[in-house]
Amino acid sequence: MAIRDTGTEQLIKDTAKRIFFSEGKFNATTQDIADAAGVARTVINYYFRSKDTLFQQVLKDAMDDMKLRLDEVLLSKLPFKKKIVKFIDVFSTELSEYPYKETFMISEINAHGFVMPEKEPSKALQFFFNEIQQAIDRGEIRKMLPVNFMLNLFSLIAYPLLTRPLFKQMLEITDIKFEQLMHERKKIIVDMLFT
């Protein structure tokens, strides 16, 4: 039985993540990934058996990583408004570093389906929904279901980043100008969410 080199396996996953999420090359082949990683295509087949398996692993890792980072913010002891600012910062930073990640994830879910395993809602999400309800009760944010607050939060952060190429072309702005706008949006989002 051969011993698997976890360094090589991780290199392949990191390279695929960069190609899919940073460069937006969703149709990259295993040969493209192998060339970028500096390994033979057969090495990718050895570790992942197929392109679909590699895609699914990269997708799962990306979702798990983001959940871990966001849960850390949601469970933090920060005051509610500062927690929202931190949440926006973490989510925005991730989307700026990997501008095609959300698009890739949505494309893969649409193409291959995605079934959430049956389980209890996460403790972080339950905790955060309670905090949202408390903020509503205190009058810090408008009355709405906590899930609608979350939808608004995600939408305000993600939509401009998901549609970045379209907005850049329509609004005739450069990458630098777009990044400046996204930086300014952080405060605008907080101002829109709080009363």
mmCIF file of C-alpha atoms in Angstrom:
data_model
loop_
_atom_site.group_PDB
_atom_site.id
_atom_site.type_symbol
_atom_site.label_atom_id
_atom_site.label_comp_id
_atom_site.label_asym_id
_atom_site.label_seq_id
_atom_site.Cartn_x
_atom_site.Cartn_y
_atom_site.Cartn_z
ATOM 1 C CA MET A 1 0.000 0.000 0.000
ATOM 2 C CA ALA A 2 1.424 3.391 -1.049
ATOM 3 C CA ILE A 3 1.813 6.159 1.492
ATOM 4 C CA ARG A 4 -0.045 9.295 0.473
ATOM 5 C CA ASP A 5 1.865 12.559 0.523
ATOM 6 C CA THR A 6 -0.545 14.968 2.228
ATOM 7 C CA GLY A 7 1.650 17.887 1.119
ATOM 8 C CA THR A 8 1.050 17.028 -2.526
ATOM 9 C CA GLU A 9 -2.644 16.472 -1.924
ATOM 10 C CA GLN A 10 -2.935 19.870 -0.221
ATOM 11 C CA LEU A 11 -0.910 21.533 -3.023
ATOM 12 C CA ILE A 12 -3.380 20.181 -5.572
ATOM 13 C CA LYS A 13 -6.385 21.393 -3.533
ATOM 14 C CA ASP A 14 -4.817 24.825 -2.963
ATOM 15 C CA THR A 15 -4.007 25.142 -6.657
ATOM 16 C CA ALA A 16 -7.527 24.126 -7.667
ATOM 17 C CA LYS A 17 -8.942 26.595 -5.138
ATOM 18 C CA ARG A 18 -6.827 29.406 -6.623
ATOM 19 C CA ILE A 19 -7.784 28.490 -10.190
ATOM 20 C CA PHE A 20 -11.512 28.208 -9.433
ATOM 21 C CA PHE A 21 -11.988 30.923 -6.816
ATOM 22 C CA SER A 22 -9.304 33.544 -7.545
ATOM 23 C CA GLU A 23 -9.027 33.229 -11.317
ATOM 24 C CA GLY A 24 -12.613 32.158 -12.061
ATOM 25 C CA LYS A 25 -11.594 29.310 -14.366
ATOM 26 C CA PHE A 26 -14.499 26.981 -13.602
ATOM 27 C CA ASN A 27 -13.895 24.843 -16.676
ATOM 28 C CA ALA A 28 -10.267 24.150 -15.834
ATOM 29 C CA THR A 29 -9.237 20.602 -16.625
ATOM 30 C CA THR A 30 -7.250 18.296 -14.382
ATOM 31 C CA GLN A 31 -4.363 18.931 -16.795
ATOM 32 C CA ASP A 32 -4.662 22.703 -16.200
ATOM 33 C CA ILE A 33 -4.592 22.114 -12.445
ATOM 34 C CA ALA A 34 -1.715 19.649 -12.717
ATOM 35 C CA ASP A 35 0.328 22.103 -14.818
ATOM 36 C CA ALA A 36 -0.309 24.941 -12.347
ATOM 37 C CA ALA A 37 0.580 22.701 -9.382
ATOM 38 C CA GLY A 38 3.671 21.316 -11.098
ATOM 39 C CA VAL A 39 2.535 17.699 -10.885
ATOM 40 C CA ALA A 40 1.543 15.067 -13.414
ATOM 41 C CA ARG A 41 -2.155 14.707 -14.215
ATOM 42 C CA THR A 42 -1.977 11.108 -13.023
ATOM 43 C CA VAL A 43 -1.052 12.416 -9.558
ATOM 44 C CA ILE A 44 -4.374 14.270 -9.408
ATOM 45 C CA ASN A 45 -6.152 11.079 -10.462
ATOM 46 C CA TYR A 46 -4.287 9.158 -7.752
ATOM 47 C CA TYR A 47 -5.442 11.516 -4.988
ATOM 48 C CA PHE A 48 -8.919 12.384 -6.223
ATOM 49 C CA ARG A 49 -9.876 9.724 -8.822
ATOM 50 C CA SER A 50 -11.804 12.273 -10.927
ATOM 51 C CA LYS A 51 -12.191 15.966 -11.622
ATOM 52 C CA ASP A 52 -15.657 15.875 -10.031
ATOM 53 C CA THR A 53 -14.233 14.407 -6.815
ATOM 54 C CA LEU A 54 -11.616 17.177 -6.704
ATOM 55 C CA PHE A 55 -14.325 19.808 -7.348
ATOM 56 C CA GLN A 56 -16.505 18.401 -4.586
ATOM 57 C CA GLN A 57 -13.578 18.298 -2.140
ATOM 58 C CA VAL A 58 -12.586 21.894 -2.917
ATOM 59 C CA LEU A 59 -16.209 22.979 -2.560
ATOM 60 C CA LYS A 60 -16.621 21.154 0.762
ATOM 61 C CA ASP A 61 -13.333 22.545 2.110
ATOM 62 C CA ALA A 62 -14.339 26.072 1.073
ATOM 63 C CA MET A 63 -17.729 25.798 2.762
ATOM 64 C CA ASP A 64 -16.230 24.277 5.921
ATOM 65 C CA ASP A 65 -13.497 26.932 6.091
ATOM 66 C CA MET A 66 -15.936 29.805 5.671
ATOM 67 C CA LYS A 67 -18.332 28.318 8.237
ATOM 68 C CA LEU A 68 -15.482 28.022 10.733
ATOM 69 C CA ARG A 69 -14.442 31.654 10.277
ATOM 70 C CA LEU A 70 -17.970 33.004 10.402
ATOM 71 C CA ASP A 71 -18.893 30.868 13.418
ATOM 72 C CA GLU A 72 -15.905 32.320 15.244
ATOM 73 C CA VAL A 73 -17.338 35.801 14.671
ATOM 74 C CA LEU A 74 -20.924 34.790 15.473
ATOM 75 C CA LEU A 75 -19.909 33.221 18.788
ATOM 76 C CA SER A 76 -17.583 36.047 19.801
ATOM 77 C CA LYS A 77 -18.306 38.224 22.829
ATOM 78 C CA LEU A 78 -18.244 41.422 20.761
ATOM 79 C CA PRO A 79 -21.151 43.862 21.134
ATOM 80 C CA PHE A 80 -23.761 43.205 18.429
ATOM 81 C CA LYS A 81 -22.931 46.146 16.135
ATOM 82 C CA LYS A 82 -19.179 45.467 16.335
ATOM 83 C CA LYS A 83 -19.892 41.819 15.597
ATOM 84 C CA ILE A 84 -21.727 42.836 12.419
ATOM 85 C CA VAL A 85 -18.784 45.033 11.396
ATOM 86 C CA LYS A 86 -16.416 42.095 11.993
ATOM 87 C CA PHE A 87 -18.725 39.736 10.080
ATOM 88 C CA ILE A 88 -18.776 42.139 7.111
ATOM 89 C CA ASP A 89 -14.998 42.432 7.251
ATOM 90 C CA VAL A 90 -14.401 38.649 7.351
ATOM 91 C CA PHE A 91 -16.904 37.926 4.577
ATOM 92 C CA SER A 92 -15.707 40.829 2.389
ATOM 93 C CA THR A 93 -12.050 39.901 2.817
ATOM 94 C CA GLU A 94 -12.793 36.318 1.791
ATOM 95 C CA LEU A 95 -14.746 37.447 -1.270
ATOM 96 C CA SER A 96 -12.031 39.919 -2.249
ATOM 97 C CA GLU A 97 -9.348 37.231 -1.981
ATOM 98 C CA TYR A 98 -11.480 34.663 -3.806
ATOM 99 C CA PRO A 99 -13.847 36.756 -5.964
ATOM 100 C CA TYR A 100 -15.285 33.774 -7.844
ATOM 101 C CA LYS A 101 -15.823 31.460 -4.858
ATOM 102 C CA GLU A 102 -19.497 32.192 -4.290
ATOM 103 C CA THR A 103 -20.225 32.020 -8.028
ATOM 104 C CA PHE A 104 -18.390 28.685 -8.231
ATOM 105 C CA MET A 105 -20.283 27.318 -5.238
ATOM 106 C CA ILE A 106 -23.644 28.395 -6.658
ATOM 107 C CA SER A 107 -22.754 26.946 -10.079
ATOM 108 C CA GLU A 108 -21.717 23.626 -8.563
ATOM 109 C CA ILE A 109 -24.822 23.426 -6.381
ATOM 110 C CA ASN A 110 -27.019 24.213 -9.390
ATOM 111 C CA ALA A 111 -25.193 21.702 -11.604
ATOM 112 C CA HIS A 112 -24.836 18.837 -9.133
ATOM 113 C CA GLY A 113 -27.356 19.575 -6.418
ATOM 114 C CA PHE A 114 -26.606 19.951 -2.770
ATOM 115 C CA VAL A 115 -28.356 18.288 0.100
ATOM 116 C CA MET A 116 -27.777 19.549 3.615
ATOM 117 C CA PRO A 117 -27.265 16.633 5.952
ATOM 118 C CA GLU A 118 -30.020 16.220 8.516
ATOM 119 C CA LYS A 119 -28.776 17.843 11.677
ATOM 120 C CA GLU A 120 -29.608 20.381 14.306
ATOM 121 C CA PRO A 121 -29.053 24.033 13.336
ATOM 122 C CA SER A 122 -25.561 25.142 14.296
ATOM 123 C CA LYS A 123 -25.083 26.546 17.782
ATOM 124 C CA ALA A 124 -23.413 29.611 16.268
ATOM 125 C CA LEU A 125 -26.416 30.327 14.075
ATOM 126 C CA GLN A 126 -28.914 29.776 16.902
ATOM 127 C CA PHE A 127 -26.838 32.045 19.159
ATOM 128 C CA PHE A 128 -26.661 34.732 16.460
ATOM 129 C CA PHE A 129 -30.391 34.555 15.669
ATOM 130 C CA ASN A 130 -31.035 35.147 19.374
ATOM 131 C CA GLU A 131 -28.705 38.147 19.310
ATOM 132 C CA ILE A 132 -30.507 39.523 16.249
ATOM 133 C CA GLN A 133 -33.859 39.151 18.019
ATOM 134 C CA GLN A 134 -32.465 40.932 21.087
ATOM 135 C CA ALA A 135 -31.206 43.784 18.867
ATOM 136 C CA ILE A 136 -34.660 44.009 17.289
ATOM 137 C CA ASP A 137 -36.267 44.075 20.739
ATOM 138 C CA ARG A 138 -33.880 46.886 21.793
ATOM 139 C CA GLY A 139 -34.779 48.856 18.650
ATOM 140 C CA GLU A 140 -31.236 48.745 17.212
ATOM 141 C CA ILE A 141 -32.469 47.237 13.962
ATOM 142 C CA ARG A 142 -35.823 47.254 12.194
ATOM 143 C CA LYS A 143 -38.435 44.652 13.065
ATOM 144 C CA MET A 144 -38.075 41.582 10.866
ATOM 145 C CA LEU A 145 -37.441 37.896 11.211
ATOM 146 C CA PRO A 146 -33.811 37.240 12.183
ATOM 147 C CA VAL A 147 -33.401 35.144 9.031
ATOM 148 C CA ASN A 148 -34.371 38.195 6.942
ATOM 149 C CA PHE A 149 -31.711 40.219 8.724
ATOM 150 C CA MET A 150 -29.170 37.531 7.732
ATOM 151 C CA LEU A 151 -30.416 37.510 4.135
ATOM 152 C CA ASN A 152 -30.068 41.301 3.995
ATOM 153 C CA LEU A 153 -26.588 41.132 5.484
ATOM 154 C CA PHE A 154 -25.367 38.481 3.023
ATOM 155 C CA SER A 155 -27.043 40.175 0.069
ATOM 156 C CA LEU A 156 -25.591 43.588 0.786
ATOM 157 C CA ILE A 157 -22.097 42.126 1.096
ATOM 158 C CA ALA A 158 -22.107 39.477 -1.618
ATOM 159 C CA TYR A 159 -24.178 40.816 -4.506
ATOM 160 C CA PRO A 160 -21.770 43.535 -5.687
ATOM 161 C CA LEU A 161 -18.880 41.078 -5.429
ATOM 162 C CA LEU A 162 -20.746 38.322 -7.276
ATOM 163 C CA THR A 163 -21.624 40.708 -10.093
ATOM 164 C CA ARG A 164 -18.253 42.481 -10.093
ATOM 165 C CA PRO A 165 -17.427 41.953 -13.796
ATOM 166 C CA LEU A 166 -20.851 43.235 -14.846
ATOM 167 C CA PHE A 167 -20.714 46.296 -12.568
ATOM 168 C CA LYS A 168 -17.148 47.139 -13.607
ATOM 169 C CA GLN A 169 -18.187 47.147 -17.240
ATOM 170 C CA MET A 170 -21.535 48.927 -16.759
ATOM 171 C CA LEU A 171 -20.112 51.582 -14.450
ATOM 172 C CA GLU A 172 -16.805 51.823 -16.368
ATOM 173 C CA ILE A 173 -14.631 51.447 -13.268
ATOM 174 C CA THR A 174 -11.211 49.944 -12.705
ATOM 175 C CA ASP A 175 -10.299 47.194 -10.248
ATOM 176 C CA ILE A 176 -8.771 49.809 -7.929
ATOM 177 C CA LYS A 177 -11.922 51.942 -7.990
ATOM 178 C CA PHE A 178 -14.090 48.870 -7.403
ATOM 179 C CA GLU A 179 -11.993 47.906 -4.353
ATOM 180 C CA GLN A 180 -12.383 51.466 -3.016
ATOM 181 C CA LEU A 181 -16.155 51.232 -3.455
ATOM 182 C CA MET A 182 -16.246 47.890 -1.644
ATOM 183 C CA HIS A 183 -14.222 49.340 1.224
ATOM 184 C CA GLU A 184 -16.685 52.259 1.503
ATOM 185 C CA ARG A 185 -19.623 49.816 1.384
ATOM 186 C CA LYS A 186 -18.666 48.318 4.736
ATOM 187 C CA LYS A 187 -19.819 51.452 6.561
ATOM 188 C CA ILE A 188 -22.802 51.910 4.229
ATOM 189 C CA ILE A 189 -24.001 48.362 4.970
ATOM 190 C CA VAL A 190 -23.832 48.935 8.736
ATOM 191 C CA ASP A 191 -25.691 52.243 8.355
ATOM 192 C CA MET A 192 -28.400 50.522 6.271
ATOM 193 C CA LEU A 193 -28.893 47.654 8.730
ATOM 194 C CA PHE A 194 -29.089 49.673 11.943
ATOM 195 C CA THR A 195 -31.731 52.232 12.884
#
